[in-house]
């Protein structure tokens, strides 16, 4: 049964900075690191554009951190498709126990519901038949946490901006939209939509949009008024947590900051950018292993035939019985001496690094900071 989108329209004063963050996925150190980097103050408005929770190990801690932050700061948290799993369970939507059980079995200690159960000293459920008892216990023992989840809105509209986790098909009659497609809207930027207001979304890691270059920095399409800010936090080895900084929601200006928690290096040598690179993404990641060295493997991407080296721990056999790679690239970054780089992997073949939110290989000398 479709559920209508819940829309909030807070009155944000002109000139008050808005900090938009999306897809924290229970990574509390990244959230704290990013908010410290952008110097969040009570004068700012923090908008968490969905998926605060799940897949990371600190979902419960992140939820409680936001609850505490709300006491001193203006914080609006929207519902993402991952947050909606716990909310649907608590609401006891039809058939939810059968749908949520495989997710809990897969995520285990990374699932918020099981983190809450552990906090209460409740036995882990052994099957779907145990979930009604778990639901009743969580609603009884954690009214603040469960109340937070049950109240999460779908869309925030303020000034010239709309914030929604997945995306929207239009910017009028928002209350008539079905909530779930607003939360889970894959390949939103690839749908060719344009808007009058700015639509700020997460959900779809931005690296999935580029078949050539692996990126984590926000994608801002000024012609279409879309800003996609999911940096792959938790989900990607080189993932980062992005913040879109909006100095005034009644204007058009914005900038970005991010936090990735990676060691920082200083480049000592220059390097030219490579041409014709490939970015192998999770949706098309099947490979053959052609050879290996101590810490790298030579792979052939099945759909493109492209051969490239990848860190050995990027390659594994999945449940489908085939060999896959994490997001992998042969792109060589343009680097000048003195550039600061984030280290993703150090290998005998070179360094996989990030510069300005772009991941690629660097083969020069470095100084560790």
GROMACS .gro file of C-alpha atoms in nm:
model
  369
    1UNK     CA    1   0.000   0.000   0.000
    2UNK     CA    2   0.162   0.332  -0.109
    3UNK     CA    3   0.233   0.581   0.168
    4UNK     CA    4   0.217   0.956   0.088
    5UNK     CA    5   0.534   1.157   0.120
    6UNK     CA    6   0.565   1.359   0.440
    7UNK     CA    7   0.678   1.712   0.355
    8UNK     CA    8   0.812   1.970   0.599
    9UNK     CA    9   0.865   2.338   0.522
   10UNK     CA   10   1.061   2.496   0.807
   11UNK     CA   11   1.111   2.871   0.810
   12UNK     CA   12   1.487   2.916   0.764
   13UNK     CA   13   1.597   3.275   0.799
   14UNK     CA   14   1.775   3.439   0.502
   15UNK     CA   15   2.152   3.420   0.540
   16UNK     CA   16   2.147   3.123   0.776
   17UNK     CA   17   2.391   2.859   0.655
   18UNK     CA   18   2.251   2.515   0.573
   19UNK     CA   19   2.481   2.212   0.592
   20UNK     CA   20   2.338   1.916   0.400
   21UNK     CA   21   2.482   1.568   0.466
   22UNK     CA   22   2.361   1.239   0.325
   23UNK     CA   23   2.426   0.865   0.359
   24UNK     CA   24   2.613   0.853   0.688
   25UNK     CA   25   2.522   0.483   0.715
   26UNK     CA   26   2.604   0.460   1.083
   27UNK     CA   27   2.960   0.595   1.048
   28UNK     CA   28   2.975   0.818   1.355
   29UNK     CA   29   3.348   0.902   1.334
   30UNK     CA   30   3.297   1.035   0.980
   31UNK     CA   31   2.992   1.237   1.086
   32UNK     CA   32   3.177   1.393   1.378
   33UNK     CA   33   3.486   1.451   1.164
   34UNK     CA   34   3.286   1.623   0.891
   35UNK     CA   35   3.085   1.845   1.126
   36UNK     CA   36   3.407   1.947   1.297
   37UNK     CA   37   3.567   2.024   0.959
   38UNK     CA   38   3.279   2.247   0.849
   39UNK     CA   39   3.271   2.405   1.196
   40UNK     CA   40   2.901   2.345   1.256
   41UNK     CA   41   2.753   2.590   1.507
   42UNK     CA   42   2.407   2.644   1.657
   43UNK     CA   43   2.363   2.926   1.406
   44UNK     CA   44   2.365   2.670   1.122
   45UNK     CA   45   2.090   2.436   1.002
   46UNK     CA   46   2.194   2.072   0.959
   47UNK     CA   47   1.990   1.869   0.711
   48UNK     CA   48   2.062   1.495   0.707
   49UNK     CA   49   1.928   1.388   0.368
   50UNK     CA   50   1.845   1.029   0.463
   51UNK     CA   51   2.027   0.704   0.540
   52UNK     CA   52   2.170   0.818   0.869
   53UNK     CA   53   2.153   0.451   0.968
   54UNK     CA   54   2.233   0.092   0.869
   55UNK     CA   55   2.529  -0.089   0.711
   56UNK     CA   56   2.779   0.080   0.947
   57UNK     CA   57   2.872  -0.040   1.294
   58UNK     CA   58   2.765   0.275   1.480
   59UNK     CA   59   2.402   0.319   1.373
   60UNK     CA   60   2.263   0.334   1.726
   61UNK     CA   61   2.542   0.564   1.841
   62UNK     CA   62   2.487   0.790   1.538
   63UNK     CA   63   2.114   0.805   1.608
   64UNK     CA   64   2.176   0.901   1.970
   65UNK     CA   65   2.438   1.156   1.868
   66UNK     CA   66   2.182   1.328   1.645
   67UNK     CA   67   1.925   1.318   1.924
   68UNK     CA   68   2.172   1.498   2.151
   69UNK     CA   69   2.274   1.741   1.880
   70UNK     CA   70   1.910   1.840   1.834
   71UNK     CA   71   1.908   1.980   2.187
   72UNK     CA   72   2.158   2.253   2.097
   73UNK     CA   73   2.139   2.278   1.716
   74UNK     CA   74   1.874   2.298   1.445
   75UNK     CA   75   1.872   1.953   1.285
   76UNK     CA   76   1.630   1.805   1.031
   77UNK     CA   77   1.671   1.438   0.947
   78UNK     CA   78   1.493   1.290   0.645
   79UNK     CA   79   1.407   0.925   0.588
   80UNK     CA   80   1.620   0.725   0.348
   81UNK     CA   81   1.541   0.382   0.212
   82UNK     CA   82   1.775   0.218   0.464
   83UNK     CA   83   1.623   0.412   0.755
   84UNK     CA   84   1.283   0.302   0.629
   85UNK     CA   85   1.366  -0.063   0.694
   86UNK     CA   86   1.365  -0.008   1.071
   87UNK     CA   87   1.067   0.228   1.049
   88UNK     CA   88   0.862  -0.021   0.847
   89UNK     CA   89   0.945  -0.288   1.104
   90UNK     CA   90   0.837  -0.067   1.394
   91UNK     CA   91   0.516   0.028   1.211
   92UNK     CA   92   0.447  -0.342   1.153
   93UNK     CA   93   0.365  -0.294   0.787
   94UNK     CA   94   0.204  -0.596   0.619
   95UNK     CA   95   0.456  -0.873   0.552
   96UNK     CA   96   0.747  -0.675   0.698
   97UNK     CA   97   0.878  -0.954   0.924
   98UNK     CA   98   0.934  -1.186   0.629
   99UNK     CA   99   1.101  -0.906   0.432
  100UNK     CA  100   1.322  -0.778   0.712
  101UNK     CA  101   1.451  -1.114   0.833
  102UNK     CA  102   1.694  -1.171   0.538
  103UNK     CA  103   1.828  -0.818   0.588
  104UNK     CA  104   1.893  -0.876   0.959
  105UNK     CA  105   2.056  -1.210   0.879
  106UNK     CA  106   2.288  -1.038   0.630
  107UNK     CA  107   2.371  -0.720   0.822
  108UNK     CA  108   2.383  -0.880   1.170
  109UNK     CA  109   2.563  -0.646   1.410
  110UNK     CA  110   2.542  -0.366   1.150
  111UNK     CA  111   2.161  -0.358   1.172
  112UNK     CA  112   2.010  -0.094   1.399
  113UNK     CA  113   1.735  -0.326   1.522
  114UNK     CA  114   1.989  -0.582   1.641
  115UNK     CA  115   2.202  -0.310   1.798
  116UNK     CA  116   1.898  -0.198   1.996
  117UNK     CA  117   1.824  -0.558   2.093
  118UNK     CA  118   2.180  -0.604   2.216
  119UNK     CA  119   2.165  -0.281   2.414
  120UNK     CA  120   1.854  -0.407   2.591
  121UNK     CA  121   2.006  -0.749   2.657
  122UNK     CA  122   1.741  -0.915   2.442
  123UNK     CA  123   1.816  -1.249   2.276
  124UNK     CA  124   1.893  -1.228   1.906
  125UNK     CA  125   1.592  -1.339   1.699
  126UNK     CA  126   1.628  -1.688   1.552
  127UNK     CA  127   1.376  -1.637   1.274
  128UNK     CA  128   1.081  -1.426   1.155
  129UNK     CA  129   0.863  -1.582   1.425
  130UNK     CA  130   1.067  -1.399   1.692
  131UNK     CA  131   1.029  -1.055   1.535
  132UNK     CA  132   0.687  -0.954   1.679
  133UNK     CA  133   0.830  -1.000   2.030
  134UNK     CA  134   1.136  -0.797   1.936
  135UNK     CA  135   0.922  -0.516   1.793
  136UNK     CA  136   0.709  -0.488   2.106
  137UNK     CA  137   1.017  -0.484   2.328
  138UNK     CA  138   1.194  -0.214   2.124
  139UNK     CA  139   0.890   0.013   2.119
  140UNK     CA  140   0.852  -0.028   2.495
  141UNK     CA  141   1.217   0.010   2.596
  142UNK     CA  142   1.335   0.275   2.349
  143UNK     CA  143   1.057   0.533   2.310
  144UNK     CA  144   1.296   0.816   2.221
  145UNK     CA  145   1.488   0.625   1.953
  146UNK     CA  146   1.183   0.459   1.800
  147UNK     CA  147   0.985   0.783   1.815
  148UNK     CA  148   1.263   0.955   1.620
  149UNK     CA  149   1.245   0.690   1.347
  150UNK     CA  150   0.867   0.690   1.324
  151UNK     CA  151   0.857   1.068   1.280
  152UNK     CA  152   1.113   1.099   0.997
  153UNK     CA  153   0.977   1.310   0.708
  154UNK     CA  154   1.039   1.241   0.340
  155UNK     CA  155   1.104   1.585   0.189
  156UNK     CA  156   1.221   1.921   0.322
  157UNK     CA  157   1.140   2.232   0.120
  158UNK     CA  158   1.296   2.567   0.208
  159UNK     CA  159   1.356   2.870  -0.011
  160UNK     CA  160   1.503   2.767  -0.345
  161UNK     CA  161   1.588   2.414  -0.226
  162UNK     CA  162   1.421   2.074  -0.197
  163UNK     CA  163   1.598   1.801   0.000
  164UNK     CA  164   1.499   1.436  -0.053
  165UNK     CA  165   1.697   1.117  -0.019
  166UNK     CA  166   1.641   0.950  -0.356
  167UNK     CA  167   1.470   1.197  -0.586
  168UNK     CA  168   1.138   1.332  -0.707
  169UNK     CA  169   0.962   1.326  -1.044
  170UNK     CA  170   0.834   1.683  -1.006
  171UNK     CA  171   0.853   1.972  -0.761
  172UNK     CA  172   0.483   2.049  -0.717
  173UNK     CA  173   0.209   1.852  -0.538
  174UNK     CA  174   0.478   1.689  -0.327
  175UNK     CA  175   0.231   1.552  -0.072
  176UNK     CA  176   0.071   1.345  -0.350
  177UNK     CA  177   0.396   1.155  -0.419
  178UNK     CA  178   0.447   0.801  -0.295
  179UNK     CA  179   0.709   0.818  -0.020
  180UNK     CA  180   0.919   0.510  -0.100
  181UNK     CA  181   1.017   0.607  -0.459
  182UNK     CA  182   1.128   0.940  -0.314
  183UNK     CA  183   1.362   0.748  -0.082
  184UNK     CA  184   1.486   0.486  -0.328
  185UNK     CA  185   1.525   0.647  -0.668
  186UNK     CA  186   1.818   0.484  -0.845
  187UNK     CA  187   2.014   0.675  -1.113
  188UNK     CA  188   1.823   0.996  -1.042
  189UNK     CA  189   2.064   1.219  -1.235
  190UNK     CA  190   2.048   0.981  -1.530
  191UNK     CA  191   1.674   1.036  -1.578
  192UNK     CA  192   1.713   1.366  -1.764
  193UNK     CA  193   1.501   1.568  -1.521
  194UNK     CA  194   1.543   1.941  -1.463
  195UNK     CA  195   1.396   2.158  -1.190
  196UNK     CA  196   1.325   2.519  -1.108
  197UNK     CA  197   1.437   2.479  -0.748
  198UNK     CA  198   1.755   2.301  -0.644
  199UNK     CA  199   1.692   1.933  -0.564
  200UNK     CA  200   1.953   1.792  -0.324
  201UNK     CA  201   1.970   1.411  -0.312
  202UNK     CA  202   2.185   1.127  -0.182
  203UNK     CA  203   2.119   0.752  -0.217
  204UNK     CA  204   2.310   0.684  -0.541
  205UNK     CA  205   2.688   0.705  -0.487
  206UNK     CA  206   2.816   0.964  -0.732
  207UNK     CA  207   3.089   0.732  -0.862
  208UNK     CA  208   2.816   0.526  -1.031
  209UNK     CA  209   2.753   0.812  -1.274
  210UNK     CA  210   3.098   0.816  -1.432
  211UNK     CA  211   3.217   0.517  -1.642
  212UNK     CA  212   3.566   0.662  -1.677
  213UNK     CA  213   3.673   0.827  -1.351
  214UNK     CA  214   3.613   0.714  -0.994
  215UNK     CA  215   3.481   1.005  -0.790
  216UNK     CA  216   3.336   1.070  -0.446
  217UNK     CA  217   3.291   1.449  -0.453
  218UNK     CA  218   2.938   1.590  -0.497
  219UNK     CA  219   2.799   1.627  -0.847
  220UNK     CA  220   2.641   1.970  -0.894
  221UNK     CA  221   2.450   2.014  -1.219
  222UNK     CA  222   2.373   2.384  -1.238
  223UNK     CA  223   2.181   2.365  -1.564
  224UNK     CA  224   1.934   2.111  -1.422
  225UNK     CA  225   1.938   2.227  -1.058
  226UNK     CA  226   2.036   1.889  -0.912
  227UNK     CA  227   2.304   1.827  -0.647
  228UNK     CA  228   2.389   1.462  -0.577
  229UNK     CA  229   2.601   1.426  -0.263
  230UNK     CA  230   2.636   1.055  -0.170
  231UNK     CA  231   3.013   1.005  -0.143
  232UNK     CA  232   2.996   0.629  -0.081
  233UNK     CA  233   3.059   0.653   0.294
  234UNK     CA  234   3.084   0.297   0.438
  235UNK     CA  235   2.997   0.139   0.102
  236UNK     CA  236   3.318   0.224  -0.088
  237UNK     CA  237   3.681   0.169   0.009
  238UNK     CA  238   3.759   0.526  -0.098
  239UNK     CA  239   3.423   0.657   0.024
  240UNK     CA  240   3.382   0.991   0.194
  241UNK     CA  241   3.108   1.179   0.376
  242UNK     CA  242   3.014   1.495   0.188
  243UNK     CA  243   2.863   1.820   0.309
  244UNK     CA  244   2.690   2.061   0.075
  245UNK     CA  245   2.728   2.410   0.223
  246UNK     CA  246   2.448   2.651   0.131
  247UNK     CA  247   2.503   3.004   0.265
  248UNK     CA  248   2.142   3.108   0.196
  249UNK     CA  249   1.855   2.883   0.083
  250UNK     CA  250   1.703   3.184  -0.094
  251UNK     CA  251   2.010   3.214  -0.316
  252UNK     CA  252   2.195   2.986  -0.559
  253UNK     CA  253   2.544   2.963  -0.411
  254UNK     CA  254   2.685   2.642  -0.267
  255UNK     CA  255   3.016   2.473  -0.201
  256UNK     CA  256   3.129   2.135  -0.067
  257UNK     CA  257   3.350   1.987   0.200
  258UNK     CA  258   3.414   1.624   0.285
  259UNK     CA  259   3.579   1.389   0.529
  260UNK     CA  260   3.731   1.050   0.443
  261UNK     CA  261   3.949   0.965   0.745
  262UNK     CA  262   4.235   0.856   0.517
  263UNK     CA  263   4.607   0.925   0.576
  264UNK     CA  264   4.728   1.239   0.397
  265UNK     CA  265   5.040   1.253   0.178
  266UNK     CA  266   5.221   1.534   0.001
  267UNK     CA  267   5.325   1.467  -0.359
  268UNK     CA  268   5.689   1.536  -0.437
  269UNK     CA  269   5.673   1.470  -0.812
  270UNK     CA  270   5.443   1.578  -1.092
  271UNK     CA  271   5.236   1.339  -1.300
  272UNK     CA  272   5.031   1.381  -1.618
  273UNK     CA  273   4.667   1.279  -1.633
  274UNK     CA  274   4.590   0.963  -1.828
  275UNK     CA  275   4.334   0.947  -2.106
  276UNK     CA  276   4.077   0.682  -2.185
  277UNK     CA  277   4.044   0.542  -1.835
  278UNK     CA  278   3.777   0.308  -1.699
  279UNK     CA  279   3.581   0.309  -1.374
  280UNK     CA  280   3.452  -0.041  -1.297
  281UNK     CA  281   3.141  -0.004  -1.080
  282UNK     CA  282   2.948  -0.251  -0.866
  283UNK     CA  283   2.664  -0.293  -1.116
  284UNK     CA  284   2.906  -0.428  -1.379
  285UNK     CA  285   3.195  -0.564  -1.177
  286UNK     CA  286   3.252  -0.921  -1.301
  287UNK     CA  287   3.617  -0.990  -1.387
  288UNK     CA  288   3.863  -1.268  -1.466
  289UNK     CA  289   4.194  -1.284  -1.280
  290UNK     CA  290   4.481  -1.308  -1.529
  291UNK     CA  291   4.776  -1.286  -1.293
  292UNK     CA  292   4.884  -1.164  -0.953
  293UNK     CA  293   5.171  -1.013  -0.763
  294UNK     CA  294   5.227  -0.969  -0.393
  295UNK     CA  295   4.950  -0.714  -0.338
  296UNK     CA  296   4.789  -0.660  -0.681
  297UNK     CA  297   4.604  -0.870  -0.936
  298UNK     CA  298   4.575  -0.826  -1.311
  299UNK     CA  299   4.206  -0.843  -1.401
  300UNK     CA  300   4.006  -0.845  -1.722
  301UNK     CA  301   3.672  -0.669  -1.703
  302UNK     CA  302   3.433  -0.909  -1.875
  303UNK     CA  303   3.190  -0.661  -2.030
  304UNK     CA  304   3.452  -0.421  -2.168
  305UNK     CA  305   3.750  -0.655  -2.214
  306UNK     CA  306   3.967  -0.395  -2.042
  307UNK     CA  307   4.276  -0.520  -1.853
  308UNK     CA  308   4.401  -0.338  -1.547
  309UNK     CA  309   4.570  -0.391  -1.214
  310UNK     CA  310   4.374  -0.368  -0.888
  311UNK     CA  311   4.470  -0.411  -0.522
  312UNK     CA  312   4.438  -0.778  -0.434
  313UNK     CA  313   4.187  -0.718  -0.156
  314UNK     CA  314   3.953  -0.547  -0.406
  315UNK     CA  315   3.888  -0.879  -0.582
  316UNK     CA  316   3.679  -1.164  -0.440
  317UNK     CA  317   3.430  -1.437  -0.530
  318UNK     CA  318   3.071  -1.332  -0.460
  319UNK     CA  319   2.769  -1.544  -0.376
  320UNK     CA  320   2.690  -1.579  -0.747
  321UNK     CA  321   3.011  -1.785  -0.779
  322UNK     CA  322   3.175  -1.530  -1.007
  323UNK     CA  323   3.479  -1.312  -0.941
  324UNK     CA  324   3.406  -0.943  -0.889
  325UNK     CA  325   3.607  -0.634  -0.807
  326UNK     CA  326   3.522  -0.340  -0.590
  327UNK     CA  327   3.512  -0.012  -0.778
  328UNK     CA  328   3.842  -0.025  -0.968
  329UNK     CA  329   4.013   0.210  -1.210
  330UNK     CA  330   4.325   0.252  -1.421
  331UNK     CA  331   4.297   0.631  -1.414
  332UNK     CA  332   4.619   0.824  -1.341
  333UNK     CA  333   4.555   1.146  -1.153
  334UNK     CA  334   4.703   1.478  -1.267
  335UNK     CA  335   4.939   1.569  -0.981
  336UNK     CA  336   5.169   1.864  -0.919
  337UNK     CA  337   5.448   1.872  -0.660
  338UNK     CA  338   5.303   1.986  -0.330
  339UNK     CA  339   4.956   1.846  -0.392
  340UNK     CA  340   4.796   1.685  -0.089
  341UNK     CA  341   4.662   1.335  -0.152
  342UNK     CA  342   4.454   1.091   0.054
  343UNK     CA  343   4.598   0.740   0.055
  344UNK     CA  344   4.348   0.466  -0.036
  345UNK     CA  345   4.597   0.180  -0.092
  346UNK     CA  346   4.975   0.151  -0.106
  347UNK     CA  347   5.089  -0.122  -0.347
  348UNK     CA  348   5.416  -0.224  -0.510
  349UNK     CA  349   5.280  -0.096  -0.840
  350UNK     CA  350   5.199   0.250  -0.706
  351UNK     CA  351   4.969   0.444  -0.478
  352UNK     CA  352   4.591   0.448  -0.517
  353UNK     CA  353   4.505   0.795  -0.390
  354UNK     CA  354   4.238   1.064  -0.390
  355UNK     CA  355   4.274   1.425  -0.493
  356UNK     CA  356   3.981   1.667  -0.471
  357UNK     CA  357   3.744   1.374  -0.430
  358UNK     CA  358   3.874   1.189  -0.739
  359UNK     CA  359   4.043   0.849  -0.703
  360UNK     CA  360   4.331   0.737  -0.925
  361UNK     CA  361   4.687   0.607  -0.936
  362UNK     CA  362   5.001   0.804  -0.854
  363UNK     CA  363   5.350   0.676  -0.927
  364UNK     CA  364   5.567   0.952  -0.785
  365UNK     CA  365   5.738   1.005  -0.452
  366UNK     CA  366   5.548   1.126  -0.147
  367UNK     CA  367   5.603   1.266   0.199
  368UNK     CA  368   5.379   1.139   0.475
  369UNK     CA  369   5.217   1.404   0.693
   0.00000   0.00000   0.00000
